[in-house]
Amino acid sequence: MSDAKFGRRIDNWTMTTLSNIPPDEVERMLDFARRWYPYGGGSADDILVEFGIGERDYFERLTDVLDTDQVGRHDQSVVAAIRQVCTRRLA
C-alpha cells in the first residue's frame, strides 16, 4: 500500500498500532534485545531467523516498542542500553 501524498510505502506494521501486537510478540522482541544488546544487537541472520524480517525493520519496530509503556516493568538502564543499540544500528 502506498501513501501517494507522501510518496512512501506504508507496511502493515505502521498501519497497526502497537496495542494490536500480541504481548507475547513484544516480549519475544524484548527478550531477544536483552540477550543481544551487550554484543551490539543480534546479527542480521539471527534477526531474520527469529522474526522473519530484516534487521532495519526489527530495530525500527523495537524502537517503537521501547517508546511504549510496555517496557515500564523492565530495568530502565537496560532499556536505555537497548535504545542506544537501536540508534547505532539504524544510523
XYZ file of N, CA and C in Angstrom:
273
model
N 0.851 -1.174 0.000
C 0.000 0.000 0.000
C 0.892 1.231 0.000
N 0.519 2.232 -0.751
C 1.317 3.455 -0.819
C 0.524 4.639 -0.304
N 1.228 5.557 0.245
C 0.660 6.823 0.664
C 1.096 7.836 -0.388
N 0.238 8.043 -1.402
C 0.606 8.880 -2.547
C 0.939 10.306 -2.121
N 0.271 10.806 -1.122
C 0.509 12.172 -0.678
C 1.950 12.378 -0.232
N 2.509 11.367 0.439
C 3.872 11.486 0.942
C 4.854 10.647 0.137
N 4.372 9.886 -0.841
C 5.239 9.113 -1.706
C 6.046 8.052 -1.007
N 5.490 7.424 0.009
C 6.225 6.378 0.707
C 5.333 5.166 0.918
N 5.987 4.047 1.086
C 5.280 2.793 1.306
C 4.890 2.704 2.770
N 3.709 2.232 3.024
C 3.253 2.002 4.386
C 3.054 0.505 4.535
N 3.810 -0.115 5.425
C 3.647 -1.553 5.606
C 2.623 -1.828 6.701
N 2.346 -3.095 6.915
C 1.343 -3.479 7.911
C 1.722 -3.029 9.306
N 3.025 -2.986 9.593
C 3.455 -2.574 10.929
C 3.034 -1.143 11.220
N 3.299 -0.223 10.303
C 2.986 1.166 10.570
C 1.483 1.401 10.587
N 0.733 0.531 9.928
C -0.719 0.687 9.933
C -1.342 0.063 11.175
N -0.579 -0.751 11.872
C -1.078 -1.444 13.049
C -0.514 -0.760 14.280
N -1.356 -0.422 15.212
C -0.840 0.188 16.428
C -0.191 -0.884 17.287
N 0.731 -0.471 18.111
C 1.409 -1.428 18.974
C 0.438 -2.135 19.907
N -0.668 -1.503 20.223
C -1.632 -2.141 21.111
C -2.274 -3.361 20.463
N -2.191 -3.463 19.137
C -2.741 -4.628 18.435
C -1.738 -5.757 18.284
N -0.510 -5.526 18.680
C 0.521 -6.558 18.582
C 0.407 -7.443 19.810
N 0.380 -8.740 19.597
C 0.258 -9.639 20.744
C 1.381 -9.401 21.756
N 1.041 -9.351 23.013
C 2.058 -9.106 24.040
C 3.201 -10.123 23.998
N 2.908 -11.348 23.607
C 3.982 -12.337 23.555
C 4.998 -12.004 22.461
N 4.547 -11.386 21.372
C 5.470 -10.975 20.313
C 6.344 -9.813 20.786
N 5.757 -8.878 21.500
C 6.530 -7.775 22.070
C 7.568 -8.331 23.039
N 7.160 -9.282 23.867
C 8.095 -9.883 24.824
C 9.211 -10.646 24.122
N 8.889 -11.311 23.017
C 9.931 -12.009 22.249
C 10.970 -11.025 21.728
N 10.491 -9.888 21.229
C 11.405 -8.858 20.734
C 12.286 -8.320 21.867
N 11.672 -8.066 23.007
C 12.425 -7.544 24.144
C 13.400 -8.580 24.689
N 12.991 -9.835 24.742
C 13.889 -10.893 25.219
C 15.105 -11.024 24.307
N 14.852 -11.000 23.004
C 15.941 -11.076 22.029
C 16.879 -9.891 22.220
N 16.312 -8.701 22.364
C 17.117 -7.484 22.534
C 17.945 -7.557 23.813
N 17.355 -8.058 24.901
C 18.095 -8.179 26.167
C 19.261 -9.154 26.044
N 19.047 -10.239 25.317
C 20.125 -11.229 25.145
C 21.280 -10.668 24.324
N 20.953 -9.860 23.328
C 21.956 -9.450 22.348
C 22.499 -8.038 22.506
N 21.882 -7.180 23.322
C 22.364 -5.789 23.367
C 23.822 -5.672 23.820
N 24.321 -6.537 24.719
C 25.724 -6.379 25.103
C 26.696 -6.595 23.935
N 26.214 -7.225 22.887
C 27.047 -7.542 21.724
C 26.685 -6.701 20.504
N 25.964 -5.622 20.731
C 25.599 -4.724 19.635
C 24.325 -5.114 18.916
N 23.526 -5.985 19.519
C 22.296 -6.462 18.880
C 22.576 -7.754 18.142
N 21.561 -8.486 17.804
C 21.731 -9.734 17.065
C 22.197 -9.486 15.645
N 22.743 -10.520 15.050
C 23.162 -10.399 13.655
C 21.932 -10.327 12.752
N 22.146 -9.842 11.555
C 21.047 -9.777 10.581
C 20.462 -11.161 10.351
N 21.322 -12.181 10.308
C 20.848 -13.556 10.104
C 20.008 -14.036 11.273
N 20.463 -13.757 12.508
C 19.693 -14.171 13.683
C 18.332 -13.492 13.722
N 18.298 -12.230 13.379
C 17.038 -11.477 13.364
C 16.093 -12.058 12.316
N 16.619 -12.356 11.150
C 15.791 -12.925 10.084
C 15.229 -14.280 10.491
N 16.055 -15.119 11.086
C 15.588 -16.445 11.513
C 14.546 -16.321 12.621
N 14.806 -15.453 13.583
C 13.922 -15.327 14.748
C 12.588 -14.656 14.433
N 12.622 -13.609 13.591
C 11.424 -12.799 13.374
C 10.921 -12.773 11.934
N 11.716 -13.253 11.014
C 11.295 -13.268 9.609
C 11.304 -11.898 8.953
N 12.072 -10.975 9.511
C 12.175 -9.621 8.955
C 13.643 -9.207 8.922
N 13.937 -8.179 8.159
C 15.296 -7.665 8.085
C 15.669 -6.897 9.344
N 16.973 -6.682 9.483
C 17.446 -6.026 10.700
C 16.922 -4.591 10.838
N 16.821 -3.853 9.752
C 16.315 -2.481 9.843
C 14.874 -2.479 10.360
N 14.031 -3.355 9.800
C 12.642 -3.447 10.266
C 12.590 -3.814 11.745
N 13.423 -4.765 12.135
C 13.433 -5.184 13.542
C 13.783 -4.011 14.456
N 14.857 -3.289 14.139
C 15.274 -2.206 15.020
C 14.304 -1.025 14.986
N 13.636 -0.796 13.874
C 12.589 0.228 13.847
C 11.423 -0.193 14.739
N 11.013 -1.438 14.630
C 9.905 -1.935 15.455
C 10.285 -1.936 16.927
N 11.504 -2.387 17.214
C 11.960 -2.402 18.601
C 11.976 -0.986 19.176
N 12.414 -0.021 18.411
C 12.392 1.374 18.855
C 10.969 1.806 19.181
N 10.017 1.422 18.329
C 8.615 1.740 18.602
C 8.150 1.091 19.904
N 8.541 -0.154 20.116
C 8.174 -0.857 21.353
C 8.772 -0.144 22.558
N 10.018 0.283 22.438
C 10.683 0.963 23.558
C 10.020 2.287 23.901
N 9.285 2.864 22.961
C 8.597 4.132 23.191
C 7.228 3.958 23.835
N 6.870 2.744 24.201
C 5.575 2.492 24.818
C 5.735 2.234 26.311
N 4.621 2.177 26.997
C 4.663 1.869 28.425
C 4.838 0.370 28.681
N 4.915 -0.422 27.627
C 5.084 -1.865 27.778
C 6.460 -2.231 28.332
N 7.390 -1.290 28.338
C 8.725 -1.569 28.860
C 8.897 -1.055 30.286
N 7.839 -0.519 30.867
C 7.908 0.081 32.193
C 8.368 -0.860 33.283
N 8.073 -2.127 33.162
C 8.453 -3.075 34.211
C 9.870 -3.631 34.025
N 10.521 -3.208 32.965
C 11.884 -3.670 32.689
C 12.902 -2.692 33.262
N 14.089 -3.186 33.546
C 15.189 -2.369 34.062
C 15.456 -1.236 33.073
N 15.281 -0.006 33.543
C 15.384 1.147 32.649
C 16.804 1.391 32.144
N 17.812 0.942 32.885
C 19.180 1.074 32.372
C 19.395 0.123 31.197
N 18.769 -1.047 31.250
C 18.851 -1.988 30.137
C 18.068 -1.447 28.942
N 16.896 -0.887 29.201
C 16.094 -0.289 28.129
C 16.886 0.822 27.447
N 17.574 1.656 28.231
C 18.381 2.743 27.655
C 19.518 2.176 26.807
N 20.137 1.105 27.270
C 21.228 0.485 26.507
C 20.707 -0.121 25.204
N 19.535 -0.749 25.260
C 18.926 -1.313 24.049
C 18.588 -0.193 23.072
N 18.086 0.913 23.588
C 17.757 2.063 22.733
C 19.019 2.577 22.019
N 20.155 2.599 22.719
C 21.412 3.022 22.098
C 21.816 2.071 20.970
N 21.618 0.774 21.195
C 21.915 -0.202 20.141
C 21.032 0.074 18.927
N 19.740 0.314 19.162
C 18.822 0.617 18.062
C 19.292 1.841 17.285
N 19.658 2.871 17.996
C 20.114 4.098 17.348
C 21.342 3.842 16.478
N 22.300 3.089 17.010
C 23.509 2.772 16.233
C 23.183 1.920 15.015
N 22.319 0.935 15.180
C 22.021 0.036 14.069
C 21.183 0.712 12.988
N 20.432 1.743 13.362
C 19.598 2.456 12.384
C 20.331 3.636 11.740
N 21.513 3.950 12.244
C 22.276 5.097 11.700
C 22.804 4.814 10.308
